[in-house]
Structures are given as C-alpha cells and as structure tokens.
Tab-separated table of C-alpha atoms in Angstrom:
chain	number	residue	atom	x	y	z
O	818	UNK	CA	15.760	-9.374	-6.292
O	819	UNK	CA	12.194	-8.543	-5.362
O	820	UNK	CA	12.758	-9.882	-1.832
O	821	UNK	CA	9.559	-11.003	-0.106
O	822	UNK	CA	6.360	-10.433	-2.086
O	823	UNK	CA	2.914	-10.646	-0.506
O	824	UNK	CA	-0.433	-10.657	-2.260
O	825	UNK	CA	-3.020	-9.289	-1.977
O	826	UNK	CA	-2.187	-5.987	-0.270
O	827	UNK	CA	-5.737	-5.476	0.987
O	828	UNK	CA	-8.745	-7.717	1.397
O	829	UNK	CA	-12.167	-7.583	3.010
O	830	UNK	CA	-13.812	-10.870	3.907
O	831	UNK	CA	-17.171	-11.813	5.321
O	832	UNK	CA	-17.361	-13.973	8.435
O	833	UNK	CA	-17.031	-17.630	7.490
O	834	UNK	CA	-15.322	-17.051	4.154
O	835	UNK	CA	-11.951	-18.540	3.379
O	836	UNK	CA	-8.913	-17.187	1.614
O	837	UNK	CA	-5.229	-17.739	1.014
O	838	UNK	CA	-2.579	-15.100	1.612
O	839	UNK	CA	0.277	-15.574	-0.771
O	840	UNK	CA	3.964	-15.120	0.055
O	841	UNK	CA	6.952	-15.651	-2.206
O	842	UNK	CA	10.650	-14.954	-1.736
O	843	UNK	CA	13.426	-15.026	-4.317
O	844	UNK	CA	16.418	-14.992	-1.972
O	845	UNK	CA	16.650	-18.789	-1.665
O	846	UNK	CA	16.013	-18.507	2.070
O	847	UNK	CA	15.327	-21.705	3.951
O	848	UNK	CA	13.267	-20.184	6.755
O	849	UNK	CA	9.921	-18.506	6.262
O	850	UNK	CA	7.468	-17.050	8.764
O	851	UNK	CA	3.965	-15.661	9.073
O	852	UNK	CA	3.181	-12.964	11.623
O	853	UNK	CA	0.182	-10.868	12.488
O	854	UNK	CA	0.495	-7.323	13.726
O	855	UNK	CA	-2.258	-5.782	15.811
O	856	UNK	CA	-2.343	-2.182	17.108
O	857	UNK	CA	-0.298	-1.727	20.271
O	858	UNK	CA	1.147	-5.231	20.099
O	859	UNK	CA	4.358	-6.708	18.830
O	860	UNK	CA	4.443	-9.086	15.904
O	861	UNK	CA	3.013	-12.464	16.822
O	862	UNK	CA	4.248	-15.610	15.100
O	863	UNK	CA	1.517	-17.700	13.479
O	864	UNK	CA	3.474	-20.412	11.677
O	865	UNK	CA	7.003	-20.913	10.469
O	866	UNK	CA	8.910	-23.243	8.178
O	867	UNK	CA	12.562	-24.242	8.233
O	868	UNK	CA	12.493	-25.707	4.745
O	869	UNK	CA	10.314	-27.151	2.019
O	870	UNK	CA	7.946	-29.769	3.405
O	871	UNK	CA	8.407	-28.687	7.031
O	872	UNK	CA	6.063	-26.417	8.973
O	873	UNK	CA	5.549	-25.714	12.674
O	874	UNK	CA	3.114	-23.771	14.816
O	875	UNK	CA	4.045	-20.460	16.334
O	876	UNK	CA	2.377	-18.571	19.182
O	877	UNK	CA	-1.048	-18.001	17.596
O	878	UNK	CA	-1.762	-20.766	15.030
O	879	UNK	CA	-5.469	-21.337	15.716
O	880	UNK	CA	-7.653	-20.624	12.700
O	881	UNK	CA	-4.773	-20.779	10.219
O	882	UNK	CA	-2.992	-23.345	8.121
O	883	UNK	CA	0.163	-23.264	6.013
O	884	UNK	CA	2.002	-25.366	3.484
O	885	UNK	CA	5.543	-25.243	2.126
O	886	UNK	CA	5.775	-27.271	-1.064
O	887	UNK	CA	8.636	-25.187	-2.495
O	888	UNK	CA	11.471	-23.107	-1.046
O	889	UNK	CA	10.018	-19.965	-2.604
O	890	UNK	CA	6.376	-20.070	-1.522
O	891	UNK	CA	4.694	-20.127	1.882
O	892	UNK	CA	0.926	-19.504	1.625
O	893	UNK	CA	-1.231	-18.884	4.697
O	894	UNK	CA	-4.783	-20.219	4.654
O	895	UNK	CA	-7.757	-18.934	6.637
O	896	UNK	CA	-10.544	-21.511	6.490
O	897	UNK	CA	-13.399	-19.852	8.403
O	898	UNK	CA	-12.708	-16.162	8.754
O	899	UNK	CA	-13.593	-14.602	12.116
O	900	UNK	CA	-13.569	-10.919	13.171
O	901	UNK	CA	-10.661	-11.684	15.539
O	902	UNK	CA	-8.545	-12.362	12.463
O	903	UNK	CA	-8.766	-8.759	11.332
O	904	UNK	CA	-5.132	-7.725	11.298
O	905	UNK	CA	-2.104	-6.940	9.191
O	906	UNK	CA	-0.285	-10.079	8.150
O	907	UNK	CA	3.426	-10.115	7.413
O	908	UNK	CA	5.448	-12.804	5.765
O	909	UNK	CA	9.186	-12.948	6.368
O	910	UNK	CA	12.141	-15.075	5.391
O	911	UNK	CA	15.657	-15.640	6.638
O	912	UNK	CA	18.688	-17.575	5.516
O	913	UNK	CA	18.820	-19.476	8.768
O	914	UNK	CA	17.570	-19.503	12.333
O	915	UNK	CA	19.971	-16.954	13.805
O	916	UNK	CA	19.784	-14.530	10.925
O	917	UNK	CA	17.817	-11.326	10.371
O	918	UNK	CA	14.378	-11.723	8.884
O	919	UNK	CA	13.337	-9.926	5.720
O	920	UNK	CA	9.715	-8.850	5.575
O	921	UNK	CA	7.157	-8.270	2.885
O	922	UNK	CA	4.932	-5.194	2.902
O	923	UNK	CA	1.987	-6.990	4.441
O	924	UNK	CA	-1.612	-7.908	3.700
O	925	UNK	CA	-4.233	-5.799	5.420
O	926	UNK	CA	-7.204	-8.046	6.126
O	927	UNK	CA	-10.588	-7.016	7.495
O	928	UNK	CA	-13.247	-9.531	8.489
O	929	UNK	CA	-16.753	-8.070	8.603
Z	467	UNK	CA	7.887	-14.492	30.983
Z	468	UNK	CA	9.773	-13.488	27.915
Z	469	UNK	CA	9.007	-9.910	27.020
Z	470	UNK	CA	10.580	-7.234	24.918
Z	471	UNK	CA	9.365	-3.731	25.673
Z	472	UNK	CA	10.151	-0.109	24.954
Z	473	UNK	CA	10.248	2.714	27.480
Z	474	UNK	CA	8.890	5.464	25.193
Z	475	UNK	CA	6.003	4.910	22.822
Z	476	UNK	CA	6.568	8.257	21.031
Z	477	UNK	CA	9.757	10.255	20.626
Z	478	UNK	CA	9.883	13.698	19.027
Z	479	UNK	CA	13.263	14.954	17.868
Z	480	UNK	CA	14.405	18.089	16.098
Z	481	UNK	CA	15.907	17.537	12.673
Z	482	UNK	CA	19.672	17.335	12.968
Z	483	UNK	CA	19.652	16.186	16.587
Z	484	UNK	CA	20.587	12.696	17.696
Z	485	UNK	CA	17.847	10.193	18.612
Z	486	UNK	CA	18.048	7.471	21.205
Z	487	UNK	CA	15.458	4.706	21.292
Z	488	UNK	CA	15.526	2.273	24.184
Z	489	UNK	CA	14.453	-1.326	24.623
Z	490	UNK	CA	14.358	-3.607	27.655
Z	491	UNK	CA	14.369	-7.357	27.346
Z	492	UNK	CA	13.727	-9.984	29.986
Z	493	UNK	CA	15.146	-13.206	28.558
Z	494	UNK	CA	18.757	-13.399	29.698
Z	495	UNK	CA	19.293	-16.361	27.350
Z	496	UNK	CA	18.719	-14.210	24.254
Z	497	UNK	CA	21.903	-13.976	22.231
Z	498	UNK	CA	20.949	-11.982	19.149
Z	499	UNK	CA	19.217	-8.631	18.884
Z	500	UNK	CA	17.867	-6.727	15.903
Z	501	UNK	CA	16.480	-3.250	15.347
Z	502	UNK	CA	13.812	-2.769	12.693
Z	503	UNK	CA	12.321	0.345	11.133
Z	504	UNK	CA	8.724	0.286	9.972
Z	505	UNK	CA	7.302	3.064	7.842
Z	506	UNK	CA	3.583	3.558	7.466
Z	507	UNK	CA	2.063	0.941	5.194
Z	508	UNK	CA	5.318	-0.963	4.866
Z	509	UNK	CA	6.871	-4.051	6.356
Z	510	UNK	CA	9.637	-3.925	8.966
Z	511	UNK	CA	13.037	-3.146	7.529
Z	512	UNK	CA	16.263	-4.434	9.059
Z	513	UNK	CA	18.496	-1.642	10.385
Z	514	UNK	CA	21.231	-3.183	12.474
Z	515	UNK	CA	21.895	-6.197	14.626
Z	516	UNK	CA	24.181	-7.202	17.471
Z	517	UNK	CA	25.140	-10.488	19.026
Z	518	UNK	CA	25.544	-11.017	22.749
Z	519	UNK	CA	29.338	-11.237	22.557
Z	520	UNK	CA	29.444	-7.550	21.634
Z	521	UNK	CA	28.323	-4.419	23.468
Z	522	UNK	CA	28.423	-1.930	20.602
Z	523	UNK	CA	28.008	-2.010	16.857
Z	524	UNK	CA	27.992	0.853	14.404
Z	525	UNK	CA	26.405	1.270	11.026
Z	526	UNK	CA	25.774	4.236	8.801
Z	527	UNK	CA	24.426	6.926	11.170
Z	528	UNK	CA	23.173	4.239	13.540
Z	529	UNK	CA	24.718	2.632	16.602
Z	530	UNK	CA	23.327	-0.167	18.718
Z	531	UNK	CA	24.409	-0.572	22.329
Z	532	UNK	CA	23.820	-3.719	24.352
Z	533	UNK	CA	24.032	-3.855	28.124
Z	534	UNK	CA	23.561	-7.453	29.161
Z	535	UNK	CA	23.931	-6.654	32.859
Z	536	UNK	CA	20.684	-4.704	32.915
Z	537	UNK	CA	19.200	-6.347	29.812
Z	538	UNK	CA	18.967	-3.123	27.879
Z	539	UNK	CA	19.325	-2.329	24.205
Z	540	UNK	CA	19.418	1.069	22.560
Z	541	UNK	CA	19.447	2.457	19.039
Z	542	UNK	CA	21.174	5.749	18.423
Z	543	UNK	CA	20.515	7.666	15.220
Z	544	UNK	CA	22.918	10.478	14.456
Z	545	UNK	CA	21.801	13.698	12.777
Z	546	UNK	CA	18.174	12.622	12.566
Z	547	UNK	CA	16.487	13.375	9.251
Z	548	UNK	CA	12.808	13.618	8.257
Z	549	UNK	CA	13.167	10.293	6.457
Z	550	UNK	CA	13.929	8.679	9.801
Z	551	UNK	CA	10.335	9.229	10.920
Z	552	UNK	CA	8.918	5.755	11.474
Z	553	UNK	CA	8.192	3.167	14.136
Z	554	UNK	CA	11.286	1.446	15.472
Z	555	UNK	CA	11.172	-1.825	17.338
Z	556	UNK	CA	13.673	-4.228	18.716
Z	557	UNK	CA	13.642	-7.981	18.549
Z	558	UNK	CA	15.436	-10.528	20.658
Z	559	UNK	CA	16.320	-14.000	19.544
Z	560	UNK	CA	17.369	-17.063	21.489
Z	561	UNK	CA	17.295	-20.808	21.300
Z	562	UNK	CA	13.966	-22.346	22.266
Z	563	UNK	CA	14.033	-26.109	21.915
Z	564	UNK	CA	16.196	-26.048	18.812
Z	565	UNK	CA	14.340	-23.153	17.208
Z	566	UNK	CA	15.581	-19.564	17.295
Z	567	UNK	CA	12.563	-17.904	18.839
Z	568	UNK	CA	12.131	-14.236	18.041
Z	569	UNK	CA	10.229	-11.867	20.319
Z	570	UNK	CA	9.358	-8.436	18.993
Z	571	UNK	CA	8.785	-5.281	20.977
Z	572	UNK	CA	5.750	-3.041	20.555
Z	573	UNK	CA	7.670	-0.197	18.932
Z	574	UNK	CA	8.515	3.467	19.434
Z	575	UNK	CA	7.255	6.069	17.037
Z	576	UNK	CA	9.960	8.545	16.078
Z	577	UNK	CA	8.715	11.933	14.914
Z	578	UNK	CA	11.266	14.245	13.346
Z	579	UNK	CA	10.425	17.923	13.601
Z	580	UNK	CA	11.728	19.917	10.604
C-alpha cells in the first residue's frame, strides 16, 4: 500500500490564483482530513470527511473548499490564493473517528 | 480552552541514553492520546497510542505514560539512536458533538548527539 499520497510536493502561487491540492489513500479509510502546519503551531484542521459525499468544516476553513466524491480521494481547493495561506498542507486518513490518523508527506505551498 | 502543549521545545540527548518527552493537555474529557514523530520534510508518523482506561503502554523501545490526575502524557524512548532525531508531538482526541476532535501539540525537537 502506498498509504496517503499528496501531490504536488511543492508549489508557488501568485496572489489571486487558484489551485487544487490532491490527496489519495489506498487503505479504504472512511475518514479523511486536511490540516495546515505553520511554524511554531500545532496542526490545524481545515476540513474533514467521514465518508464519500460528506464533508465538514474544521477550525480554519475560510478560503478553502473540499469535495469527497470517492472513498479514495479528498482534494482541497484554494480559490483565491492569499499570502496567509502560505503553509505546509497535510492530508490524513483514518479507519474511523477514534483511530490513529495516517498522514501524507505534505504539500509545501508559497503564495507570493 | 482546549490546549495540548509541550514543556520543552528542544531536547538534546546523548546516543544510547533514554529520552523523555512530556506533554500537558487541558481537556479532561479527552479519552485517546497519540504520539507522532515527524522527520524533516515528511508527514507525521504514528508511534504509539493510549486510551484513557490505561496508564501505561509499551511498544518497541517506546513507552507512553498517561497521568489523568494531572493531565500529563509522556513518551519514553529507550536507548536513543541518531534515527530518533525528529520532532515529536502529542495529540489528544475526544468526542465533540459526535465528532472525535483531535488537538495537536506544537512539538518537541529531539536532537541525538552521537
């Protein structure tokens, strides 16, 4: 199993551009999550999904959107990139709610 | 509010010695705790977990201790090796309106001195 795969690994965007961060897992996990990690701060939850067709906001959802059309994929969309969205983004999945989360290796995004 | 923190941001340990990384949590309703290891440029990697009905759990070279009275969690690494150099952070999980909310700590950087 590849686990959780994130693409791209790095990206530089200009202010106002849009992009989609891809996330795929092959563990047949129901739950998937998007976090951002900023220096000196713990992971912050952006959005999560408990199954295909179901998504919910986390702590910091503003400026982002997600969709979950399949169990495997959970893309994160930035519509109008802002410098405050410069961060490292991690996707994770888990079998259920009270289970450990498995993380991808992240997408490092810079907004200039 | 709910907060997971670490006492020491950086810990330097001699190779072969034991390491102890500490974590304080504030949500007494949390019932599941996880330690993660994060190497540079990588995503967090699950190390060990413990549920609130236990106070100790052992893995390979790692032990997690949970003290619910003082809301304290620790990770002990035996015979620390250079490959253990990484950032370690704890996470607490508890029910929040039907969803298992996870709160992550900031992390402690472990430096192993050869």
